[in-house]
Amino acid sequence: MSGSDEVEIPEVDYVSGSGIPVRGNDIDTDQIIPARFMKVVTFDGLGEFAFFDLRFDDDDNPKDHPMNEDRFQNSSVMVVNSNFGCGSSREHAPQALMRWGIDAIIGESFAEIFAGNCLALGIPTVTADSETIQELQDWVDEHPDEEIEIDVEAEEVTYGDTTIDVTVDEAQRKALVDGVWDTTALMKSNADAVREKAKELPYVDDEAIPEAE
Amino acid sequence: MSEGTLYDKVWDRHKVTTLPTGQDQLFIGLHLIHEVTSPQAFGMLRERDLEVAYPKLTHATVDHIVPTADQSRPYEEDAAEEMMSELEENVREAGIEFSDPTTGDQGIVHVIGPEQGLTQPGKTIVCGDSHTSTHGAFGALAFGIGTSQIRDVLATGTVAMEKQKVRKIQVDGELGEGVEAKDIILEIIRRLGTEGGVGYVYEYAGEAIENLNMEGRMSICNMSIEGGARAGYVNPDETTYEWLKATDYFQENPEKFDELKPYWESIASDEDAEYDDVVHIDASELEPVVTWGTTPGQGVGVTEPIPAPEELPAEKQDTARRAQEHMRVEPGETMEGYDIDVAFLGSCTNARLPDLRRAAEIIEGRQVDDDVRAMVVPGSQRVQHAAEEEGLKDTFEEAGFEWRNAGCSMCLGMNEDQLEGDEASASSSNRNFVGRQGSKEGRTVLMNPQMVAAAAVTGEVTDVRDLQEVTVA
Ligand code: SF4
């Protein structure tokens, strides 16, 4: 492979930052980024529309939402509840959160496609049980400026004097810690094997298989 | 671990290697793209100076933003026009076939793949769209992917994935009048929950599934994702093969049909396949299901009382309370009689020809209620033309429905078709999330297409079986 298409992929073994609690189960990606903001051909500028309909009323006046509160403006670790990111597969959702400033999400559980989309951006989605999460959310509410530290490799989160065990999906952990979460380069290096696989499949016409580079 | 299932077999046939992350690299046999989730992926490709590796295994359509009324170019809305032009440029550059509206083949991505014979048993199929699970109806392994994965597939013809568990959902018994595939899947999601399928792929099996036509199987597989399962499938059988034989691909390449059939048969789940979980549903007990809340799992039989939040599992109570407030429904009451402002017959769940036929039967000789705005948005141009030829368009228009051009339309309100204010819609689509249909106060009640037709003529959620009795009498 030529050097030019190699992209530097950082290792994400540790993330820290102050927290922001976003409460509620089953928060779907339509809420994280309403469809009308997806009429774009790049992800730039999506950050300001994150959670838009929960943050603003019809006349664009701010509503009660943690993302509107001054004290959370510099937060980068979002703490959520269960089945976060369900619904539409839109990568616009984690893109919007990332562009708003989120580097990691701690929650009770995540929808799979959402977690996969986060991983593709190098955003860890780590989980703990519901009680632990609620305690953390309450703590963040009281300590909006204090750091939460996520040790992805050791699967630990530390805040104040507390350290809790969290779970990071095995493949996600490896990908983040070893810096192989950007799979394009990795998989492109197997191009020959991919072509061989294509040839074995009865439904793939020969002319659909590209010549070796 | 499952063994001998279609999922296991198709996975093994497509696995290139295991990556250092522990994920498998899977070859992708069909990559479908549309205008909303692909432009950023093409952008990333350009940034890295990469080309589309398998353009001939890639197929494009335009569906989400396409206007369903006036489709002349440039589109009235600038953002829509920009997305369309971007897609046109991307497919032209890469040499990707594009079912654009001038071809007569355009439509919702999950409707056109099966129509053209692109969707086949034993293929791996991906699209940057969660309802890609639809294609599993043909015994394909089909799942939605995010934009970074679209970039992966474009650049390498593969995705990185972890293997999942397989849950067999055995649906026995016969469906009653007015009850259809949509009700089976709404019932499954209601029982297993919107996250019950996380980590699983669903295999739908049993007499009730085997008796369904391909359109019904598609409605079921379509909503697998609403139950948290990333993919769902039905083993291919004679019904599947009959459909395939009639598609363009096999009409043009009849020899391929005999050539591929042994492969299709070989990837079906073995009699003695092992599953990680098995769930049983009795289809004969079902009645038409409607949603009372703001997730597809919040469903109830049309004559059954809406549950009180306290009766639900602890973690569902909060969501239920908020949903009931939003929908303005009371526990203990039924959904029957719930006022409707809009009737939407469309989407990749239920906008195929038989769906429109069943709805048309209900409205034949009836009129849309004065207070209801009703529209039909066929799933594809082919569905549209076939329906027009059969006279369905006339039936709908005479009853007071608007007849639109093909697209996603009010399923997600990315074009001009949207709910306004706190309008309530009876919708044949798949998502009732707050704001989904374009208005954040809007209220969506999901139901099968006959039920949508019934709601359109009465102006309220109605048990379609009551209207059918009248028709018969
Ligand atoms: S019809 Fe609705 S669910 Fe289907 S692809 Fe279009 S927007 Fe998605």
XYZ file of C-alpha atoms and ligand atoms in Angstrom:
694
model
C 0.000 0.000 0.000
C 1.303 3.469 -0.823
C 2.083 5.734 2.100
C -0.258 8.492 0.964
C -3.494 6.807 1.980
C -2.222 5.903 5.419
C -3.966 7.936 8.055
C -2.550 8.456 11.501
C -4.969 6.733 13.884
C -4.559 7.737 17.503
C -4.815 5.229 20.305
C -7.728 5.956 22.603
C -6.828 4.192 25.823
C -7.721 7.014 28.168
C -10.241 9.866 28.005
C -10.911 12.515 30.600
C -13.073 15.576 30.948
C -15.919 17.004 32.920
C -19.308 15.317 32.599
C -22.764 16.148 31.343
C -25.762 14.026 32.315
C -28.422 13.397 29.667
C -31.155 11.422 31.375
C -33.746 9.082 29.918
C -33.985 5.579 28.448
C -34.474 4.838 24.739
C -33.140 8.169 23.491
C -33.223 7.653 19.732
C -31.040 9.190 17.062
C -33.991 11.207 15.736
C -33.776 13.105 19.013
C -29.998 13.357 18.960
C -30.124 14.874 15.498
C -33.543 15.527 13.916
C -33.749 14.467 10.268
C -34.211 17.973 8.934
C -30.623 18.795 9.885
C -29.377 15.914 7.772
C -29.965 17.715 4.511
C -26.256 18.288 4.230
C -23.440 16.715 2.293
C -20.800 17.107 5.036
C -20.877 16.633 8.799
C -19.389 20.090 9.468
C -21.467 22.316 11.676
C -23.761 19.559 12.976
C -22.687 20.226 16.576
C -25.002 23.143 17.142
C -27.995 21.006 16.140
C -27.328 18.180 18.588
C -30.513 17.466 20.568
C -32.009 20.518 18.901
C -35.698 19.805 19.485
C -35.101 19.043 23.149
C -33.004 22.180 23.557
C -35.126 24.722 21.713
C -38.819 25.433 21.302
C -40.575 26.364 18.064
C -39.336 29.930 18.245
C -35.795 28.752 18.905
C -35.912 29.830 22.561
C -33.739 27.610 24.741
C -35.543 25.015 26.861
C -34.413 23.197 29.972
C -31.681 20.867 28.795
C -28.245 20.146 30.227
C -26.649 21.037 26.905
C -28.034 24.560 27.314
C -26.616 25.053 30.791
C -23.519 27.227 31.170
C -21.969 24.847 33.637
C -21.839 22.019 31.098
C -20.535 23.998 28.140
C -17.025 22.574 28.464
C -18.101 19.032 29.222
C -16.804 16.189 27.109
C -18.027 13.022 28.840
C -21.737 12.356 28.406
C -23.487 10.164 30.952
C -26.655 8.519 29.646
C -29.084 5.745 30.581
C -30.244 2.655 28.677
C -30.606 1.901 24.952
C -29.033 5.232 24.045
C -28.822 5.914 20.296
C -31.552 3.496 19.209
C -33.431 3.929 15.945
C -31.966 5.300 12.749
C -28.427 4.307 11.822
C -27.434 7.888 11.040
C -23.789 8.552 11.833
C -24.900 12.178 11.964
C -25.853 11.463 15.594
C -22.389 10.709 17.025
C -20.925 13.241 14.589
C -23.175 15.930 16.072
C -22.244 14.954 19.631
C -18.544 14.860 18.752
C -18.735 18.252 17.108
C -20.526 19.633 20.153
C -17.528 18.470 22.188
C -18.217 14.939 23.379
C -15.205 12.595 23.515
C -16.693 9.640 25.385
C -20.089 8.355 26.542
C -20.818 6.358 29.682
C -24.216 4.691 29.898
C -26.254 1.715 30.915
C -26.527 0.357 27.360
C -26.169 1.525 23.765
C -27.865 0.594 20.517
C -25.409 -1.427 18.452
C -25.230 0.627 15.295
C -24.818 3.757 17.379
C -21.946 2.228 19.356
C -20.356 1.082 16.089
C -20.671 4.565 14.652
C -19.072 6.018 17.795
C -16.208 3.572 17.511
C -15.598 4.664 13.928
C -15.025 8.157 15.336
C -12.859 6.966 18.210
C -15.532 7.698 20.826
C -15.668 5.020 23.547
C -19.131 3.901 24.686
C -18.624 2.290 28.085
C -21.315 0.696 30.200
C -22.191 0.105 33.840
C -25.346 -0.958 35.680
C -28.226 1.422 36.116
C -27.586 2.273 39.766
C -23.933 3.099 39.124
C -24.932 5.298 36.201
C -27.518 7.203 38.209
C -25.011 7.827 40.985
C -22.562 9.131 38.435
C -25.223 11.369 36.885
C -26.065 12.798 40.310
C -22.387 13.363 41.032
C -21.894 15.159 37.722
C -24.850 17.387 38.522
C -23.152 18.432 41.707
C -19.637 18.606 40.281
C -19.988 19.970 36.763
C -16.391 21.167 36.601
C -14.668 18.108 37.939
C -12.939 15.524 35.832
C -14.157 12.061 35.032
C -11.370 9.755 33.952
C -12.053 6.804 31.691
C -9.383 4.148 31.506
C -10.514 2.247 28.446
C -7.880 -0.437 28.720
C -8.457 -1.197 32.419
C -12.239 -0.709 32.074
C -12.374 1.726 34.970
C -13.953 5.103 35.480
C -12.737 7.404 38.232
C -14.558 10.467 39.540
C -14.000 12.256 42.868
C -12.775 9.570 45.252
C -14.686 6.834 43.499
C -13.465 4.292 40.989
C -16.002 2.056 39.324
C -15.657 -0.964 37.066
C -17.161 -0.457 33.651
C -17.484 -2.666 30.604
C -16.051 -1.914 27.222
C -17.028 -4.277 24.436
C -14.012 -6.466 23.714
C -13.603 -5.579 20.035
C -14.139 -1.920 20.796
C -11.547 -1.985 23.558
C -8.930 -3.607 21.343
C -9.682 -1.267 18.482
C -9.411 1.845 20.645
C -6.439 0.803 22.713
C -4.413 -0.494 19.771
C -5.414 2.402 17.548
C -7.003 0.212 14.885
C -10.516 1.656 15.061
C -10.194 3.129 11.608
C -10.728 -0.067 9.690
C -10.377 1.214 6.124
C -6.586 1.048 5.967
C -6.519 -2.210 7.875
C -8.973 -3.939 5.559
C -7.554 -2.480 2.381
C -4.305 -4.257 3.059
C -6.203 -7.543 2.576
C -7.360 -6.616 -0.939
C -5.984 -9.797 -2.506
C -7.760 -12.048 -0.068
C -10.949 -10.075 -0.658
C -10.687 -10.681 -4.393
C -10.168 -14.386 -3.793
C -13.244 -14.468 -1.594
C -15.272 -12.715 -4.299
C -14.201 -15.325 -6.847
C -15.385 -18.143 -4.591
C -18.898 -16.743 -4.312
C -21.222 -18.191 -6.944
C -23.273 -15.024 -7.360
C -20.415 -12.596 -8.015
C -19.846 -12.167 -11.755
C -16.199 -12.165 -12.840
C -16.478 -8.743 -14.411
C -17.500 -7.295 -11.052
C -14.149 -8.209 -9.547
C -11.463 -5.558 -10.015
C -7.988 -6.313 -11.320
C -5.236 -6.553 -8.743
C -3.620 -3.163 -8.104
C -23.181 -20.394 19.873
C -25.475 -21.026 16.963
C -24.540 -23.644 14.422
C -25.891 -24.621 11.036
C -28.168 -21.591 10.694
C -28.377 -19.479 7.558
C -26.573 -16.773 9.491
C -23.637 -19.058 10.309
C -23.388 -20.342 6.753
C -23.582 -16.999 4.985
C -21.138 -15.515 7.468
C -18.616 -18.292 6.866
C -18.939 -18.037 3.095
C -18.173 -14.294 3.243
C -15.523 -14.138 5.928
C -12.207 -12.929 4.529
C -10.211 -13.012 7.737
C -10.279 -12.182 11.425
C -8.876 -8.724 12.122
C -6.546 -7.835 15.000
C -9.563 -6.338 16.797
C -11.194 -9.747 16.927
C -13.825 -8.631 14.415
C -14.287 -10.521 11.167
C -13.750 -8.884 7.826
C -16.776 -9.780 5.698
C -17.081 -9.543 1.947
C -20.133 -7.539 0.866
C -22.099 -8.840 -2.103
C -24.386 -5.844 -2.552
C -23.892 -2.291 -1.353
C -26.948 -0.073 -1.700
C -26.501 3.663 -1.343
C -28.786 6.673 -1.077
C -28.372 10.421 -0.926
C -28.436 11.009 2.835
C -25.724 8.788 4.271
C -23.331 8.353 1.339
C -22.010 11.842 0.438
C -19.814 12.094 3.524
C -18.377 8.653 2.804
C -17.467 9.645 -0.748
C -15.924 12.770 0.777
C -13.755 10.673 3.074
C -12.701 8.532 0.108
C -11.581 11.616 -1.779
C -9.666 12.891 1.227
C -7.658 9.689 1.193
C -7.360 9.443 -2.540
C -9.157 6.083 -2.647
C -11.472 4.685 -5.295
C -14.636 2.616 -5.136
C -13.352 -0.964 -5.153
C -16.476 -2.825 -6.337
C -18.670 -0.352 -8.248
C -20.522 -3.189 -10.026
C -21.700 -4.574 -6.687
C -22.971 -1.132 -5.708
C -26.351 0.331 -6.599
C -27.786 3.777 -5.883
C -31.216 5.307 -5.556
C -32.663 8.550 -4.241
C -35.500 8.304 -1.741
C -35.276 10.304 1.485
C -35.272 13.876 0.200
C -36.916 13.386 -3.156
C -40.088 15.493 -3.435
C -43.148 13.310 -3.892
C -45.259 15.964 -5.593
C -43.346 18.061 -8.122
C -40.178 16.220 -9.128
C -38.975 18.573 -11.860
C -35.340 19.622 -11.575
C -33.869 21.601 -10.012
C -35.851 20.600 -6.928
C -37.593 23.483 -5.285
C -35.667 23.015 -2.083
C -31.979 23.920 -2.462
C -30.736 21.425 0.111
C -32.556 18.582 -1.662
C -31.182 19.629 -5.029
C -27.662 19.816 -3.602
C -27.894 16.296 -2.169
C -29.250 14.915 -5.425
C -26.525 16.600 -7.506
C -23.866 15.335 -5.150
C -25.142 11.776 -5.503
C -25.315 12.108 -9.291
C -21.729 13.258 -9.402
C -20.521 10.527 -7.054
C -22.147 7.681 -8.965
C -21.042 9.068 -12.326
C -17.435 9.328 -11.191
C -17.397 5.839 -9.715
C -19.440 4.144 -12.445
C -22.218 3.030 -10.093
C -25.627 2.177 -11.497
C -28.257 4.652 -10.322
C -32.020 4.078 -10.315
C -32.806 7.762 -10.627
C -36.348 9.044 -11.167
C -35.937 9.256 -14.941
C -35.390 5.481 -15.177
C -38.793 4.454 -13.875
C -36.938 2.243 -11.387
C -36.477 4.746 -8.569
C -37.941 4.194 -5.143
C -37.162 3.488 -1.529
C -33.896 1.596 -1.420
C -35.473 -1.380 0.382
C -38.219 -1.654 -2.201
C -36.136 -1.412 -5.361
C -33.408 -3.936 -4.429
C -35.863 -6.849 -4.247
C -37.808 -5.587 -7.282
C -34.816 -5.627 -9.566
C -33.518 -8.969 -8.350
C -30.440 -7.377 -6.773
C -31.521 -8.821 -3.435
C -30.854 -12.571 -3.439
C -30.562 -15.382 -0.909
C -27.123 -15.932 0.532
C -25.827 -12.460 -0.278
C -24.370 -10.091 2.249
C -26.144 -6.771 1.765
C -25.412 -3.461 3.442
C -26.716 0.077 3.169
C -26.267 3.179 5.265
C -29.789 2.764 6.504
C -31.035 0.804 9.471
C -33.956 -0.793 7.626
C -31.582 -2.705 5.382
C -32.731 -5.651 7.482
C -35.681 -5.748 5.035
C -33.630 -7.690 2.490
C -33.316 -10.552 4.962
C -36.771 -11.620 3.757
C -34.952 -13.303 0.857
C -32.531 -15.194 3.048
C -29.828 -12.567 2.613
C -27.688 -11.394 5.492
C -28.554 -7.707 5.413
C -27.792 -4.961 7.884
C -27.582 -1.204 8.206
C -24.208 0.482 8.585
C -22.904 3.926 9.530
C -21.146 6.345 7.249
C -17.616 5.310 8.251
C -18.522 1.741 7.382
C -19.926 2.932 4.061
C -16.482 4.355 3.444
C -15.009 0.944 4.344
C -17.294 -0.871 1.927
C -16.707 1.627 -0.858
C -12.944 1.445 -0.403
C -12.536 -2.273 0.269
C -15.748 -4.144 -0.563
C -15.824 -5.365 3.038
C -16.940 -4.453 6.558
C -15.555 -5.296 9.979
C -18.143 -6.942 12.199
C -18.538 -9.072 15.256
C -20.592 -12.188 14.949
C -23.863 -12.157 16.834
C -26.155 -14.658 18.405
C -29.159 -16.076 16.567
C -32.664 -16.111 18.013
C -35.274 -18.145 16.211
C -38.735 -16.659 16.360
C -41.154 -19.422 15.614
C -44.541 -18.066 14.536
C -47.161 -20.789 14.296
C -50.873 -20.700 13.644
C -52.935 -18.846 11.108
C -53.509 -15.105 10.957
C -57.085 -13.931 11.324
C -58.936 -11.403 9.163
C -57.481 -7.904 9.270
C -54.295 -9.162 10.900
C -51.106 -9.248 8.883
C -47.312 -9.401 8.866
C -47.006 -5.929 10.369
C -48.992 -7.088 13.395
C -46.704 -10.070 13.900
C -43.632 -7.873 14.073
C -45.298 -5.213 16.245
C -46.265 -8.009 18.610
C -42.725 -9.419 18.644
C -41.263 -6.017 19.488
C -43.896 -5.408 22.109
C -43.065 -8.730 23.804
C -39.285 -8.722 23.488
C -38.805 -4.976 23.793
C -37.056 -2.409 21.613
C -33.699 -3.586 22.900
C -34.563 -7.278 23.249
C -32.741 -8.031 20.020
C -29.466 -6.269 20.839
C -26.674 -8.744 20.161
C -28.981 -10.996 18.140
C -29.967 -11.669 14.587
C -33.566 -12.846 14.246
C -34.568 -15.871 12.188
C -38.305 -15.783 11.499
C -39.725 -19.249 10.975
C -42.895 -21.297 11.366
C -46.111 -21.820 9.498
C -47.313 -18.237 9.716
C -44.070 -16.932 8.198
C -43.977 -19.605 5.483
C -47.524 -18.675 4.491
C -46.623 -15.032 3.983
C -45.860 -13.636 0.560
C -42.511 -11.903 0.040
C -43.993 -8.489 0.776
C -45.207 -9.676 4.175
C -41.840 -11.211 4.970
C -40.223 -7.911 4.046
C -42.505 -5.993 6.430
C -41.381 -8.274 9.234
C -37.664 -8.253 8.501
C -37.877 -4.495 7.956
C -38.751 -3.865 11.582
C -36.189 -6.252 13.103
C -34.136 -3.182 13.856
C -36.994 -1.663 15.877
C -36.665 -4.685 18.128
C -32.941 -4.017 18.534
C -31.813 -6.803 16.172
C -29.496 -5.569 13.533
C -30.656 -8.139 11.021
C -33.532 -10.535 10.527
C -34.106 -13.176 7.888
C -36.413 -15.848 6.562
C -35.013 -19.010 4.999
C -35.510 -19.038 1.221
C -38.229 -21.322 -0.152
C -40.408 -21.713 -3.245
C -42.132 -18.383 -2.544
C -38.721 -16.715 -2.605
C -37.650 -18.454 -5.811
C -40.848 -17.532 -7.601
C -40.292 -13.879 -6.821
C -36.682 -14.051 -7.967
C -37.548 -15.725 -11.250
C -39.775 -12.806 -12.197
C -37.182 -10.095 -11.495
C -35.153 -8.275 -14.161
C -31.924 -9.930 -13.248
C -33.178 -13.473 -13.750
C -35.365 -12.567 -16.705
C -32.240 -11.273 -18.405
C -30.029 -14.110 -17.145
C -32.333 -17.138 -16.900
C -29.371 -19.541 -16.782
C -28.249 -17.871 -13.557
C -31.375 -19.009 -11.817
C -30.560 -22.714 -12.152
C -26.931 -22.011 -11.506
C -27.571 -20.241 -8.217
C -30.448 -22.273 -6.860
C -28.239 -24.985 -5.322
C -26.320 -22.263 -3.500
C -29.546 -20.749 -2.169
C -30.712 -24.121 -0.969
C -27.374 -24.847 0.635
C -27.365 -21.749 2.846
C -30.810 -22.324 4.403
C -30.748 -23.276 8.087
C -30.361 -27.009 8.703
C -33.236 -28.951 10.263
C -31.076 -29.576 13.308
C -29.485 -26.125 13.437
C -28.664 -24.824 16.902
C -29.929 -21.476 18.095
C -28.896 -19.295 21.027
C -32.522 -18.673 21.847
C -35.968 -19.662 20.594
C -39.200 -17.709 21.076
C -42.710 -18.885 20.164
C -45.582 -16.729 18.971
C -49.067 -17.963 18.179
C -50.311 -15.989 15.179
C -53.895 -17.113 15.635
C -54.106 -15.174 18.911
C -53.171 -11.854 17.353
C -55.413 -8.958 16.551
C -54.431 -5.779 14.688
C -51.757 -4.044 16.755
C -51.487 -0.258 17.115
C -48.954 1.794 19.050
C -50.021 4.002 21.926
C -46.601 5.526 22.606
C -43.435 6.890 21.090
C -41.425 3.714 20.549
C -42.451 0.854 18.264
C -42.438 -1.433 21.293
C -45.306 0.470 22.864
C -48.009 -1.435 21.049
C -51.316 -2.920 22.033
C -54.077 -4.946 20.378
C -56.661 -2.558 19.007
C -59.354 -3.752 21.429
C -57.000 -4.145 24.404
C -56.545 -1.522 27.119
C -53.452 0.706 27.049
C -51.206 -0.463 29.905
C -50.595 1.678 32.978
C -46.902 2.595 33.307
C -46.819 0.891 36.729
C -47.708 -2.425 35.112
C -44.601 -2.291 32.935
C -41.057 -3.369 33.879
C -39.363 -0.739 36.067
C -36.990 0.504 33.380
C -39.869 1.080 30.927
C -42.085 3.105 33.246
C -40.518 6.509 32.770
C -40.506 6.276 29.007
C -44.112 5.070 29.104
C -45.226 7.985 31.264
C -43.619 10.524 28.978
C -45.011 8.748 25.938
C -48.566 8.749 27.289
C -48.295 12.420 28.072
C -47.024 13.164 24.583
C -49.671 11.038 22.900
C -52.388 12.182 25.319
C -53.668 8.687 25.965
C -55.011 7.237 29.190
C -54.139 3.822 30.553
C -57.153 1.530 30.746
C -58.697 2.917 27.577
C -58.247 1.349 24.159
C -56.735 3.104 21.151
C -60.014 2.698 19.289
C -61.579 6.099 18.783
C -58.275 8.011 18.969
C -58.689 11.028 16.670
C -56.576 11.086 13.540
C -55.646 14.110 11.386
C -53.410 12.446 8.837
C -53.394 9.019 7.212
C -50.049 8.047 5.730
C -49.841 4.978 3.550
C -46.215 4.592 2.633
C -42.639 3.654 3.673
C -40.368 0.674 3.180
C -42.455 -1.299 5.678
C -45.784 -1.128 3.880
C -45.902 0.587 0.500
C -45.696 -2.373 -1.846
C -48.427 -3.459 -4.227
C -50.278 -5.952 -1.963
C -50.217 -3.370 0.859
C -51.930 -0.840 -1.378
C -54.381 -3.466 -2.614
C -55.495 -4.405 0.876
C -55.938 -0.769 1.835
C -57.846 -0.059 -1.374
C -60.283 -2.851 -0.582
C -61.204 -1.083 2.632
C -61.728 2.350 1.134
C -63.568 1.143 -1.973
C -66.924 2.903 -1.950
C -66.028 4.967 1.125
C -64.808 8.520 1.606
C -61.888 9.910 3.582
C -63.178 11.659 6.685
C -63.535 15.442 6.198
C -61.003 16.232 8.889
C -58.328 13.854 7.605
C -55.495 14.572 5.181
C -54.785 11.214 3.563
C -51.959 10.296 1.230
C -50.550 7.291 -0.553
C -46.841 7.332 -1.305
C -45.951 4.180 -3.252
C -42.652 2.550 -2.330
C -41.246 2.748 -5.837
C -42.043 3.978 -9.310
C -42.751 0.397 -10.342
C -45.251 -0.058 -7.532
C -46.765 3.257 -8.498
C -47.169 2.351 -12.157
C -48.491 -1.126 -11.435
C -51.011 0.345 -8.990
C -52.073 2.950 -11.528
C -52.589 0.266 -14.142
C -54.714 -1.802 -11.789
C -56.911 1.172 -11.065
C -55.824 1.514 -7.438
C -54.879 5.127 -7.970
C -58.443 5.880 -9.045
C -59.874 4.082 -6.042
C -57.702 6.104 -3.700
C -58.303 9.411 -5.430
C -62.039 8.903 -5.602
C -62.036 8.284 -1.861
C -60.136 11.518 -1.299
C -56.552 10.314 -0.903
C -53.666 12.208 -2.470
C -51.660 10.026 -4.819
C -47.950 10.869 -4.683
C -44.695 9.906 -6.363
C -42.388 7.338 -4.807
C -40.104 8.160 -1.873
C -39.725 8.049 1.906
C -41.937 11.069 2.347
C -43.708 11.382 5.668
C -42.010 8.332 7.132
C -39.343 10.737 8.327
C -40.373 14.146 7.071
C -37.199 15.084 5.225
C -39.101 16.455 2.263
C -42.155 18.693 2.292
C -44.470 15.933 3.570
C -44.602 16.532 7.309
C -46.989 16.579 10.216
C -47.889 20.050 11.384
C -48.170 21.074 15.013
C -49.699 18.352 17.165
C -51.389 16.485 14.330
C -51.929 12.785 14.906
C -51.191 10.374 12.103
C -52.252 6.833 11.370
C -49.132 5.580 9.684
C -48.075 2.392 7.930
C -44.412 3.250 8.574
C -42.098 1.858 11.234
C -41.177 4.615 13.681
C -43.299 6.647 16.031
C -40.442 8.519 17.697
C -41.171 12.058 18.830
C -40.507 14.375 15.881
C -40.084 11.523 13.410
C -42.746 12.723 11.003
C -41.458 16.280 10.905
C -43.181 17.964 13.854
C -41.963 17.604 17.417
C -45.496 17.851 18.775
C -46.735 15.438 16.114
C -48.197 12.107 17.235
C -47.744 8.903 15.271
C -49.794 5.747 15.616
C -48.220 2.808 13.787
C -50.501 0.182 12.277
C -50.962 -2.081 9.274
C -52.084 -0.585 5.937
C -55.701 -1.799 6.156
C -55.916 -0.175 9.549
C -54.562 3.077 8.068
C -57.290 2.922 5.431
C -59.901 2.329 8.126
C -58.624 5.294 10.159
C -58.646 7.496 7.071
C -62.343 6.911 6.429
C -63.523 7.124 10.027
C -61.161 9.844 11.266
C -60.143 7.763 14.242
C -58.268 4.593 15.114
C -60.685 1.874 14.058
C -60.683 -1.885 14.204
C -60.642 -2.668 10.495
C -62.490 -5.924 11.160
C -65.592 -3.892 12.001
C -65.513 -2.289 8.544
C -64.867 -5.622 6.890
C -67.961 -7.098 8.462
C -69.990 -4.250 7.068
C -68.480 -4.793 3.618
C -69.325 -8.476 3.744
C -72.847 -7.838 4.970
S -39.210 4.729 4.163
Fe -38.672 5.492 6.167
S -37.678 3.831 7.232
Fe -37.763 3.318 5.062
S -35.783 3.979 4.233
Fe -37.226 5.666 3.966
S -37.017 6.912 5.796
Fe -36.067 4.959 6.243
